[in-house]
Structure formats: structure tokens, C-alpha cells
Amino acid sequence: MSAPSARPTDTELTEFRDRVRAHVAEYAPPFEAREGHRAPEDAGQETRLRTWFASLFHAGFVGGDWPVEYGGRADHHPLHDRIVSEEILRARAPRPVDQVNLAAHVLLQFGSDEQKAALLPRIRSSEHVWCQLLSEPDAGSDIAAVRCRCTAQPDGSWVIDGQKTWITDGHWADMGLALFRTDPSSSRHHGLSAFSVPLAAPGIEIRPIRTINEAIEVNEVFFDGVRIAADSLIGAPGQGWSIIMAGLDFERFGIGGNVILLELLIDDLVTVARHGRIDDMPALQHEDIRHQVTDLAVEVEVAKAFIDDHVERMVAGTEQTGDGSIAKLSFAETYHRVSAYGAQLSAMVCTVASDPGVALAKQRLKECWLWSRAYTVSGGSSEMMRNILAKRRLQLPTR
């Protein structure tokens, strides 16, 4: 990544926010982002999403932290990324695909010059949407338990056999950032290598998985003698574990950086509590409900405070080990608690059928609750985050 420029003044940040807000208003697709329904539902939506993502790169609002020679901005500052995220989320516009950001940062940090030249421009134009080919059956979040094999061939190419599962966006992605076992005699995090995989390669079968939200977000991916080129290897053979871990650390903070979603959840929760009625009085006038809403609002403020503090430490170059895991854990667990209570309250209250604002808030809370467990698993489960913090941050002894 490029080194941060000097910290912008408050006036400069306000001007940048105004530019982002204007861009979102002009270029965002004409449909609201829905939690658990982030993948396009038809070809028209996919075209609009790719055009929208490409516009964010072209304007320098996404990918601004890349080196200038690959399209980044010389005046980029981490606070710009925070503003872009906030404005996209507050407008309820579709946010860029997380897996694309992870793949881009892995390529920038570990890719060869040839890989960067070939793949990065296609990310910026949104010709390529990426997914992560990490999780496998019977392994859950333990990606060190990879069994999917990638075997070197005499001509330098590689052949893949095995299965990946719970692959977000796999059904419409063009490329996959993959972790395969290249040393059959190895175990755990040894003998793993990272690859870029074109998902149109012969021998790949993608089977969508319909979620509880009645949407297709995740997939199973099968590899049967899939041949990929020698230059598909990212980094050196056996370096896969460290490459993917470096990428996931970035992704975990990115998930935590979506903390604005918590504000939106609280807004919807308050809308339902204020306008919904229980025992012929507004739900928010019931003491127990008012206290619960208040407690959840405090949890949201705590999560936001950590993100703010981390951004300031990142700017100062004093970030600490495990900050990304804390951000991911804080966001995911708070998101689940707020949305679960919001869905419960929505089922309890009586509302006026003609009030579209309350009905929409109830729908959002239900969809967020149904999707909330995905956040506690994707990018590393909450249990894994706690293990990482115990080992790396607290340096607790292990068996």
C-alpha cells in the first residue's frame, strides 16, 4: 500500500465527503442494498453493480490506497476510506465486494509485476469480480485444515482436485483467490499455496446454496482435474498460509469498518419501538423495552469508538496486534444482538398497515437478523477471533 499523505484538515475532509456524497447520489444503482441479498438477482442488476463499482475506482474513492502506479491517489489518507464507507452505507447503496478488496491487497503485497499488470486493471474496471476459495467441508473456519489439492505438472502448470464450500459470490465471480495444499505430505498450515483461479476454467462446477433469507449468496465449488497456468501461483510454493492470513487481517478490519450498519440498525429499531404499539401504547414507553434499546445503542457506540480509535492509531502508525480481529468480533456480535432483538420486537408490536416506514424498518431488521450469523462465521468465526486474540494479543499459553 502507498504511504499515507499528510492528515487532511477538517475543511478538506468536509469537501471530500461532499464529493463522495454527490458521486453516490449520481451513480449508485436505483435499488437499495439489502443485507443477505448482496449478490445480483439478474443480469440487469449485475451490470448496474459492476458499473457502480467501476465508477468508485475511477473516481478514486475505492482503491485510493493502492500505489499510484496501479491507480491509487497520491493524496490518499485512511480517513478518506472511512468517509467513503460511511457515505455508501448511509445512502443504503451497494457496497463494494469485500473479496475484491482482499484479492487486490494480496496481489499488491505478494503478486509478481506480471500478475499486477494483468489483474489489477480488471479489478478497477470491474471486469473481474473475485471470491475467496478458502473454506472446505468438515473444516469450517479452520482453513488450516485444507485438503483440496493442487499438483504441479512437468510443464509448470497446476492441476486442482477437491471441493470448497460457503463461497460468497462464487456464482457470479470471475476469479477466485484460493488456498490449496501443494505438498501432499504436509499438514495444517504447512505446504499450502495461494493461487488466482479463473472460475470459467474447464472442470469447475459451481452449485449455489440458497440461504435462510431465500437468497443465493454462497456456493459450493468443485474442482475435477482443473488445469491452471504456472503464473497462477501467488508468491512462493508453501507461502499460502502467511499470504492468506495477511489478507484476512485486512478483511477483518474491513468488516468491522462497516460499523455504520449498526447505526442504521439502531435507527430501524427505534423506528419500530417508537411507532409500534404494545398494550395500546408505544413500545418505547415500556420500561423494559426502553432499557433494552438503550443498552444496544450503547453497545453500538462502543463498537464505533474502537473503530475510531483504531483509525487514529493506524494513521499514527501505532496499531496493535489483533486490532482487526477485535473490530471484526465487535461488529459481528453487536450486529447479531441488535438485529435479533429488532426482529423479536417487530414480531411483538402492532403497527399501522399503511405506514411504509415502519414496515420497511421491520423488514430490514428481519433480513439483518437472518443474515447476522453469517457475519459471525465469514472471514473467521467469532470463536476463531477470540483464539487469535488470546494467542497474539494476550499471549496466553497454548497446549
GROMACS .gro file of C-alpha atoms in nm:
model
  399
    1MET     CA    1   0.000   0.000   0.000
    2SER     CA    2   0.105   0.359  -0.053
    3ALA     CA    3   0.221   0.560   0.246
    4PRO     CA    4  -0.048   0.788   0.391
    5SER     CA    5  -0.026   1.153   0.291
    6ALA     CA    6  -0.040   1.433   0.547
    7ARG     CA    7  -0.356   1.435   0.754
    8PRO     CA    8  -0.625   1.639   0.576
    9THR     CA    9  -0.772   1.940   0.750
   10ASP     CA   10  -1.132   1.935   0.867
   11THR     CA   11  -1.224   2.158   0.574
   12GLU     CA   12  -1.057   1.922   0.328
   13LEU     CA   13  -1.236   1.622   0.480
   14THR     CA   14  -1.569   1.802   0.456
   15GLU     CA   15  -1.504   1.881   0.090
   16PHE     CA   16  -1.407   1.519   0.024
   17ARG     CA   17  -1.725   1.396   0.196
   18ASP     CA   18  -1.933   1.631  -0.019
   19ARG     CA   19  -1.771   1.488  -0.335
   20VAL     CA   20  -1.836   1.131  -0.224
   21ARG     CA   21  -2.196   1.210  -0.131
   22ALA     CA   22  -2.255   1.371  -0.471
   23HIS     CA   23  -2.100   1.074  -0.650
   24VAL     CA   24  -2.317   0.828  -0.459
   25ALA     CA   25  -2.628   1.030  -0.536
   26GLU     CA   26  -2.546   1.037  -0.908
   27TYR     CA   27  -2.404   0.691  -0.975
   28ALA     CA   28  -2.545   0.446  -0.718
   29PRO     CA   29  -2.781   0.182  -0.864
   30PRO     CA   30  -3.155   0.255  -0.837
   31PHE     CA   31  -3.216  -0.012  -0.573
   32GLU     CA   32  -3.146  -0.028  -0.202
   33ALA     CA   33  -2.881  -0.260  -0.063
   34ARG     CA   34  -3.029  -0.546   0.139
   35GLU     CA   35  -2.842  -0.749   0.397
   36GLY     CA   36  -2.821  -1.111   0.292
   37HIS     CA   37  -2.918  -1.014  -0.064
   38ARG     CA   38  -2.595  -0.850  -0.180
   39ALA     CA   39  -2.538  -1.061  -0.493
   40PRO     CA   40  -2.722  -0.953  -0.811
   41GLU     CA   41  -3.052  -1.125  -0.872
   42ASP     CA   42  -3.046  -1.090  -1.251
   43ALA     CA   43  -2.824  -0.978  -1.538
   44GLY     CA   44  -2.953  -0.621  -1.521
   45GLN     CA   45  -2.860  -0.585  -1.155
   46GLU     CA   46  -2.518  -0.736  -1.221
   47THR     CA   47  -2.447  -0.483  -1.496
   48ARG     CA   48  -2.552  -0.195  -1.270
   49LEU     CA   49  -2.338  -0.325  -0.983
   50ARG     CA   50  -2.027  -0.364  -1.199
   51THR     CA   51  -2.076  -0.015  -1.344
   52TRP     CA   52  -2.123   0.128  -0.994
   53PHE     CA   53  -1.810  -0.040  -0.856
   54ALA     CA   54  -1.605   0.071  -1.156
   55SER     CA   55  -1.722   0.429  -1.101
   56LEU     CA   56  -1.592   0.422  -0.744
   57PHE     CA   57  -1.249   0.308  -0.862
   58HIS     CA   58  -1.247   0.561  -1.146
   59ALA     CA   59  -1.329   0.847  -0.908
   60GLY     CA   60  -1.051   0.737  -0.673
   61PHE     CA   61  -1.293   0.666  -0.387
   62VAL     CA   62  -1.210   0.293  -0.383
   63GLY     CA   63  -0.853   0.173  -0.433
   64GLY     CA   64  -0.716   0.514  -0.338
   65ASP     CA   65  -0.468   0.343  -0.104
   66TRP     CA   66  -0.310   0.149  -0.392
   67PRO     CA   67   0.032   0.262  -0.516
   68VAL     CA   68  -0.006   0.547  -0.764
   69GLU     CA   69   0.138   0.340  -1.048
   70TYR     CA   70  -0.156   0.098  -1.011
   71GLY     CA   71  -0.426   0.365  -0.990
   72GLY     CA   72  -0.400   0.488  -0.631
   73ARG     CA   73  -0.409   0.853  -0.524
   74ALA     CA   74  -0.101   1.045  -0.413
   75ASP     CA   75  -0.318   1.240  -0.167
   76HIS     CA   76  -0.488   0.930  -0.022
   77HIS     CA   77  -0.536   0.920   0.353
   78PRO     CA   78  -0.700   0.641   0.560
   79LEU     CA   79  -0.969   0.885   0.672
   80HIS     CA   80  -1.083   0.901   0.309
   81ASP     CA   81  -1.166   0.529   0.319
   82ARG     CA   82  -1.371   0.579   0.634
   83ILE     CA   83  -1.571   0.859   0.471
   84VAL     CA   84  -1.638   0.655   0.155
   85SER     CA   85  -1.762   0.362   0.361
   86GLU     CA   86  -1.985   0.584   0.574
   87GLU     CA   87  -2.146   0.763   0.280
   88ILE     CA   88  -2.214   0.443   0.084
   89LEU     CA   89  -2.370   0.276   0.386
   90ARG     CA   90  -2.575   0.575   0.497
   91ALA     CA   91  -2.717   0.605   0.145
   92ARG     CA   92  -2.803   0.233   0.167
   93ALA     CA   93  -2.619   0.189  -0.162
   94PRO     CA   94  -2.450  -0.143  -0.252
   95ARG     CA   95  -2.102  -0.154  -0.103
   96PRO     CA   96  -1.803  -0.295  -0.294
   97VAL     CA   97  -1.748  -0.671  -0.275
   98ASP     CA   98  -1.522  -0.748   0.024
   99GLN     CA   99  -1.349  -1.032  -0.158
  100VAL     CA  100  -1.235  -0.796  -0.434
  101ASN     CA  101  -1.057  -0.578  -0.180
  102LEU     CA  102  -0.889  -0.880  -0.022
  103ALA     CA  103  -0.769  -1.012  -0.359
  104ALA     CA  104  -0.638  -0.669  -0.461
  105HIS     CA  105  -0.437  -0.627  -0.142
  106VAL     CA  106  -0.295  -0.979  -0.169
  107LEU     CA  107  -0.188  -0.911  -0.529
  108LEU     CA  108  -0.034  -0.575  -0.437
  109GLN     CA  109   0.161  -0.725  -0.148
  110PHE     CA  110   0.259  -1.065  -0.286
  111GLY     CA  111   0.187  -1.071  -0.661
  112SER     CA  112   0.451  -1.052  -0.932
  113ASP     CA  113   0.478  -0.748  -1.157
  114GLU     CA  114   0.319  -0.951  -1.436
  115GLN     CA  115   0.026  -1.055  -1.215
  116LYS     CA  116  -0.033  -0.697  -1.103
  117ALA     CA  117  -0.025  -0.569  -1.462
  118ALA     CA  118  -0.266  -0.838  -1.581
  119LEU     CA  119  -0.514  -0.850  -1.294
  120LEU     CA  120  -0.532  -0.514  -1.116
  121PRO     CA  121  -0.673  -0.312  -1.410
  122ARG     CA  122  -0.952  -0.569  -1.448
  123ILE     CA  123  -1.040  -0.523  -1.081
  124ARG     CA  124  -1.058  -0.145  -1.121
  125SER     CA  125  -1.282  -0.174  -1.428
  126SER     CA  126  -1.495  -0.440  -1.253
  127GLU     CA  127  -1.438  -0.674  -1.544
  128HIS     CA  128  -1.327  -0.910  -1.267
  129VAL     CA  129  -1.525  -0.975  -0.952
  130TRP     CA  130  -1.335  -1.200  -0.711
  131CYS     CA  131  -1.439  -1.453  -0.448
  132GLN     CA  132  -1.239  -1.638  -0.181
  133LEU     CA  133  -1.183  -2.011  -0.229
  134LEU     CA  134  -1.085  -2.093   0.128
  135SER     CA  135  -1.344  -2.286   0.335
  136GLU     CA  136  -1.393  -2.659   0.284
  137PRO     CA  137  -1.639  -2.925   0.401
  138ASP     CA  138  -1.571  -3.055   0.755
  139ALA     CA  139  -1.321  -2.773   0.813
  140GLY     CA  140  -1.550  -2.479   0.897
  141SER     CA  141  -1.345  -2.169   0.976
  142ASP     CA  142  -1.032  -2.378   1.025
  143ILE     CA  143  -0.874  -2.305   0.689
  144ALA     CA  144  -0.551  -2.472   0.800
  145ALA     CA  145  -0.742  -2.799   0.752
  146VAL     CA  146  -0.734  -2.755   0.373
  147ARG     CA  147  -0.745  -3.083   0.179
  148CYS     CA  148  -0.815  -2.954  -0.172
  149ARG     CA  149  -0.503  -3.045  -0.373
  150CYS     CA  150  -0.314  -2.851  -0.638
  151THR     CA  151  -0.046  -3.063  -0.804
  152ALA     CA  152   0.249  -2.925  -1.002
  153GLN     CA  153   0.282  -3.063  -1.356
  154PRO     CA  154   0.603  -3.118  -1.559
  155ASP     CA  155   0.516  -2.828  -1.791
  156GLY     CA  156   0.484  -2.588  -1.495
  157SER     CA  157   0.105  -2.582  -1.486
  158TRP     CA  158  -0.105  -2.694  -1.188
  159VAL     CA  159  -0.400  -2.935  -1.159
  160ILE     CA  160  -0.667  -2.886  -0.891
  161ASP     CA  161  -0.887  -3.156  -0.737
  162GLY     CA  162  -1.124  -3.117  -0.442
  163GLN     CA  163  -1.404  -2.902  -0.308
  164LYS     CA  164  -1.461  -2.564  -0.148
  165THR     CA  165  -1.781  -2.454   0.025
  166TRP     CA  166  -1.962  -2.146   0.159
  167ILE     CA  167  -1.803  -1.943  -0.122
  168THR     CA  168  -1.958  -1.597  -0.114
  169ASP     CA  169  -2.032  -1.454  -0.462
  170GLY     CA  170  -1.887  -1.763  -0.631
  171HIS     CA  171  -2.182  -1.788  -0.870
  172TRP     CA  172  -2.113  -1.452  -1.035
  173ALA     CA  173  -1.741  -1.404  -0.966
  174ASP     CA  174  -1.487  -1.422  -1.246
  175MET     CA  175  -1.179  -1.505  -1.036
  176GLY     CA  176  -1.108  -1.678  -0.708
  177LEU     CA  177  -0.832  -1.621  -0.453
  178ALA     CA  178  -0.762  -1.979  -0.350
  179LEU     CA  179  -0.570  -2.173  -0.087
  180PHE     CA  180  -0.470  -2.527  -0.191
  181ARG     CA  181  -0.247  -2.797  -0.048
  182THR     CA  182   0.055  -2.830  -0.280
  183ASP     CA  183   0.259  -3.063  -0.057
  184PRO     CA  184   0.058  -3.384  -0.001
  185SER     CA  185   0.285  -3.491   0.286
  186SER     CA  186   0.224  -3.170   0.482
  187SER     CA  187  -0.032  -3.092   0.750
  188ARG     CA  188  -0.206  -2.789   0.896
  189HIS     CA  189  -0.062  -2.455   0.778
  190HIS     CA  190   0.245  -2.608   0.617
  191GLY     CA  191   0.252  -2.699   0.248
  192LEU     CA  192  -0.023  -2.457   0.145
  193SER     CA  193  -0.001  -2.223  -0.152
  194ALA     CA  194  -0.210  -1.931  -0.280
  195PHE     CA  195  -0.345  -1.910  -0.636
  196SER     CA  196  -0.559  -1.699  -0.863
  197VAL     CA  197  -0.817  -1.920  -1.030
  198PRO     CA  198  -1.034  -1.825  -1.332
  199LEU     CA  199  -1.377  -1.965  -1.247
  200ALA     CA  200  -1.459  -2.031  -1.613
  201ALA     CA  201  -1.181  -2.293  -1.633
  202PRO     CA  202  -1.293  -2.639  -1.754
  203GLY     CA  203  -1.358  -2.883  -1.470
  204ILE     CA  204  -1.505  -2.627  -1.226
  205GLU     CA  205  -1.865  -2.679  -1.115
  206ILE     CA  206  -2.042  -2.417  -0.902
  207ARG     CA  207  -2.354  -2.514  -0.709
  208PRO     CA  208  -2.542  -2.226  -0.542
  209ILE     CA  209  -2.667  -2.267  -0.183
  210ARG     CA  210  -2.996  -2.095  -0.102
  211THR     CA  211  -2.982  -1.926   0.239
  212ILE     CA  212  -3.249  -1.889   0.506
  213ASN     CA  213  -3.307  -1.542   0.359
  214GLU     CA  214  -3.425  -1.708   0.035
  215ALA     CA  215  -3.126  -1.565  -0.148
  216ILE     CA  216  -2.820  -1.704  -0.323
  217GLU     CA  217  -2.510  -1.557  -0.160
  218VAL     CA  218  -2.287  -1.861  -0.107
  219ASN     CA  219  -2.190  -2.164  -0.313
  220GLU     CA  220  -2.016  -2.499  -0.330
  221VAL     CA  221  -1.731  -2.515  -0.580
  222PHE     CA  222  -1.599  -2.846  -0.715
  223PHE     CA  223  -1.266  -2.898  -0.894
  224ASP     CA  224  -1.219  -3.203  -1.113
  225GLY     CA  225  -0.879  -3.205  -1.281
  226VAL     CA  226  -0.884  -2.828  -1.329
  227ARG     CA  227  -0.566  -2.712  -1.504
  228ILE     CA  228  -0.439  -2.358  -1.435
  229ALA     CA  229  -0.132  -2.181  -1.568
  230ALA     CA  230   0.205  -2.169  -1.392
  231ASP     CA  231   0.167  -1.797  -1.331
  232SER     CA  232  -0.149  -1.859  -1.127
  233LEU     CA  233   0.069  -1.918  -0.820
  234ILE     CA  234   0.083  -1.610  -0.596
  235GLY     CA  235   0.408  -1.581  -0.403
  236ALA     CA  236   0.618  -1.892  -0.347
  237PRO     CA  237   0.501  -2.253  -0.301
  238GLY     CA  238   0.428  -2.315   0.067
  239GLN     CA  239   0.376  -1.943   0.140
  240GLY     CA  240  -0.002  -1.966   0.117
  241TRP     CA  241  -0.078  -1.958   0.488
  242SER     CA  242   0.104  -1.631   0.554
  243ILE     CA  243  -0.040  -1.474   0.237
  244ILE     CA  244  -0.400  -1.556   0.325
  245MET     CA  245  -0.354  -1.454   0.689
  246ALA     CA  246  -0.220  -1.114   0.580
  247GLY     CA  247  -0.520  -1.072   0.352
  248LEU     CA  248  -0.772  -1.179   0.616
  249ASP     CA  249  -0.631  -0.930   0.866
  250PHE     CA  250  -0.720  -0.658   0.617
  251GLU     CA  251  -1.064  -0.809   0.553
  252ARG     CA  252  -1.145  -0.843   0.923
  253PHE     CA  253  -1.092  -0.473   0.981
  254GLY     CA  254  -1.296  -0.404   0.668
  255ILE     CA  255  -1.587  -0.597   0.820
  256GLY     CA  256  -1.550  -0.404   1.144
  257GLY     CA  257  -1.535  -0.083   0.943
  258ASN     CA  258  -1.894  -0.147   0.839
  259VAL     CA  259  -1.988  -0.028   1.185
  260ILE     CA  260  -2.221   0.230   1.026
  261LEU     CA  261  -2.453  -0.063   0.959
  262LEU     CA  262  -2.501  -0.077   1.335
  263GLU     CA  263  -2.621   0.284   1.336
  264LEU     CA  264  -2.873   0.200   1.066
  265LEU     CA  265  -2.991  -0.100   1.267
  266ILE     CA  266  -3.044   0.118   1.573
  267ASP     CA  267  -3.236   0.370   1.360
  268ASP     CA  268  -3.468   0.093   1.238
  269LEU     CA  269  -3.502  -0.048   1.591
  270VAL     CA  270  -3.600   0.294   1.731
  271THR     CA  271  -3.847   0.343   1.445
  272VAL     CA  272  -4.022   0.016   1.532
  273ALA     CA  273  -4.012   0.083   1.907
  274ARG     CA  274  -4.142   0.439   1.869
  275HIS     CA  275  -4.426   0.368   1.625
  276GLY     CA  276  -4.513   0.008   1.711
  277ARG     CA  277  -4.764  -0.041   1.991
  278ILE     CA  278  -4.791  -0.294   2.273
  279ASP     CA  279  -5.092  -0.286   2.507
  280ASP     CA  280  -5.221   0.018   2.318
  281MET     CA  281  -4.915   0.232   2.391
  282PRO     CA  282  -4.588   0.293   2.202
  283ALA     CA  283  -4.345   0.009   2.266
  284LEU     CA  284  -4.072   0.258   2.361
  285GLN     CA  285  -4.281   0.372   2.658
  286HIS     CA  286  -4.247   0.027   2.816
  287GLU     CA  287  -3.958   0.047   3.062
  288ASP     CA  288  -3.804  -0.290   2.979
  289ILE     CA  289  -3.808  -0.219   2.605
  290ARG     CA  290  -3.666   0.131   2.653
  291HIS     CA  291  -3.382  -0.010   2.866
  292GLN     CA  292  -3.303  -0.284   2.611
  293VAL     CA  293  -3.293  -0.039   2.321
  294THR     CA  294  -3.068   0.189   2.527
  295ASP     CA  295  -2.830  -0.093   2.616
  296LEU     CA  296  -2.799  -0.192   2.250
  297ALA     CA  297  -2.739   0.169   2.147
  298VAL     CA  298  -2.453   0.183   2.399
  299GLU     CA  299  -2.303  -0.136   2.250
  300VAL     CA  300  -2.310   0.026   1.908
  301GLU     CA  301  -2.130   0.334   2.041
  302VAL     CA  302  -1.861   0.111   2.197
  303ALA     CA  303  -1.801  -0.062   1.862
  304LYS     CA  304  -1.783   0.274   1.685
  305ALA     CA  305  -1.541   0.409   1.946
  306PHE     CA  306  -1.300   0.121   1.886
  307ILE     CA  307  -1.307   0.176   1.510
  308ASP     CA  308  -1.243   0.548   1.555
  309ASP     CA  309  -0.954   0.474   1.790
  310HIS     CA  310  -0.806   0.216   1.556
  311VAL     CA  311  -0.819   0.453   1.259
  312GLU     CA  312  -0.631   0.713   1.461
  313ARG     CA  313  -0.368   0.454   1.565
  314MET     CA  314  -0.337   0.339   1.203
  315VAL     CA  315  -0.280   0.696   1.092
  316ALA     CA  316  -0.015   0.738   1.361
  317GLY     CA  317   0.145   0.401   1.278
  318THR     CA  318   0.079   0.265   1.627
  319GLU     CA  319  -0.184  -0.001   1.554
  320GLN     CA  320  -0.165  -0.309   1.773
  321THR     CA  321  -0.165  -0.682   1.704
  322GLY     CA  322  -0.518  -0.818   1.685
  323ASP     CA  323  -0.694  -0.489   1.616
  324GLY     CA  324  -0.855  -0.634   1.303
  325SER     CA  325  -0.987  -0.931   1.499
  326ILE     CA  326  -1.133  -0.704   1.767
  327ALA     CA  327  -1.305  -0.493   1.503
  328LYS     CA  328  -1.449  -0.799   1.330
  329LEU     CA  329  -1.565  -0.959   1.657
  330SER     CA  330  -1.717  -0.639   1.793
  331PHE     CA  331  -1.907  -0.566   1.475
  332ALA     CA  332  -2.035  -0.920   1.415
  333GLU     CA  333  -2.158  -0.988   1.768
  334THR     CA  334  -2.320  -0.645   1.812
  335TYR     CA  335  -2.487  -0.673   1.472
  336HIS     CA  336  -2.636  -1.007   1.575
  337ARG     CA  337  -2.764  -0.885   1.911
  338VAL     CA  338  -2.924  -0.570   1.773
  339SER     CA  339  -3.087  -0.739   1.475
  340ALA     CA  340  -3.209  -1.036   1.682
  341TYR     CA  341  -3.381  -0.808   1.931
  342GLY     CA  342  -3.514  -0.593   1.647
  343ALA     CA  343  -3.669  -0.895   1.477
  344GLN     CA  344  -3.820  -1.010   1.808
  345LEU     CA  345  -3.968  -0.669   1.880
  346SER     CA  346  -4.101  -0.642   1.524
  347ALA     CA  347  -4.295  -0.964   1.579
  348MET     CA  348  -4.440  -0.834   1.908
  349VAL     CA  349  -4.565  -0.489   1.815
  350CYS     CA  350  -4.878  -0.382   1.634
  351THR     CA  351  -4.828  -0.121   1.361
  352VAL     CA  352  -5.049   0.065   1.120
  353ALA     CA  353  -5.051  -0.131   0.797
  354SER     CA  354  -5.037   0.185   0.587
  355ASP     CA  355  -4.714   0.310   0.746
  356PRO     CA  356  -4.446   0.212   0.489
  357GLY     CA  357  -4.157   0.347   0.700
  358VAL     CA  358  -4.228   0.111   0.989
  359ALA     CA  359  -4.294  -0.184   0.759
  360LEU     CA  360  -3.962  -0.125   0.582
  361ALA     CA  361  -3.778  -0.100   0.915
  362LYS     CA  362  -3.931  -0.430   1.027
  363GLN     CA  363  -3.831  -0.596   0.700
  364ARG     CA  364  -3.472  -0.471   0.732
  365LEU     CA  365  -3.443  -0.593   1.090
  366LYS     CA  366  -3.572  -0.937   0.996
  367GLU     CA  367  -3.335  -0.966   0.699
  368CYS     CA  368  -3.041  -0.847   0.909
  369TRP     CA  369  -3.121  -1.100   1.181
  370LEU     CA  370  -3.142  -1.386   0.931
  371TRP     CA  371  -2.806  -1.280   0.786
  372SER     CA  372  -2.638  -1.197   1.117
  373ARG     CA  373  -2.489  -1.541   1.183
  374ALA     CA  374  -2.306  -1.520   0.852
  375TYR     CA  375  -2.110  -1.226   0.993
  376THR     CA  376  -2.011  -1.430   1.299
  377VAL     CA  377  -1.866  -1.701   1.071
  378SER     CA  378  -1.738  -1.538   0.750
  379GLY     CA  379  -1.382  -1.408   0.750
  380GLY     CA  380  -1.311  -1.628   1.052
  381SER     CA  381  -1.570  -1.722   1.314
  382SER     CA  382  -1.611  -1.535   1.642
  383GLU     CA  383  -1.453  -1.832   1.818
  384MET     CA  384  -1.150  -1.806   1.588
  385MET     CA  385  -1.125  -1.433   1.656
  386ARG     CA  386  -1.118  -1.499   2.030
  387ASN     CA  387  -0.848  -1.762   1.982
  388ILE     CA  388  -0.641  -1.518   1.774
  389LEU     CA  389  -0.673  -1.251   2.041
  390ALA     CA  390  -0.582  -1.497   2.317
  391LYS     CA  391  -0.266  -1.604   2.135
  392ARG     CA  392  -0.150  -1.285   1.965
  393ARG     CA  393  -0.283  -1.002   2.180
  394LEU     CA  394  -0.290  -1.156   2.529
  395GLN     CA  395  -0.014  -1.410   2.456
  396LEU     CA  396  -0.188  -1.672   2.666
  397PRO     CA  397  -0.018  -2.014   2.684
  398THR     CA  398  -0.141  -2.285   2.447
  399ARG     CA  399  -0.133  -2.659   2.489
   0.00000   0.00000   0.00000
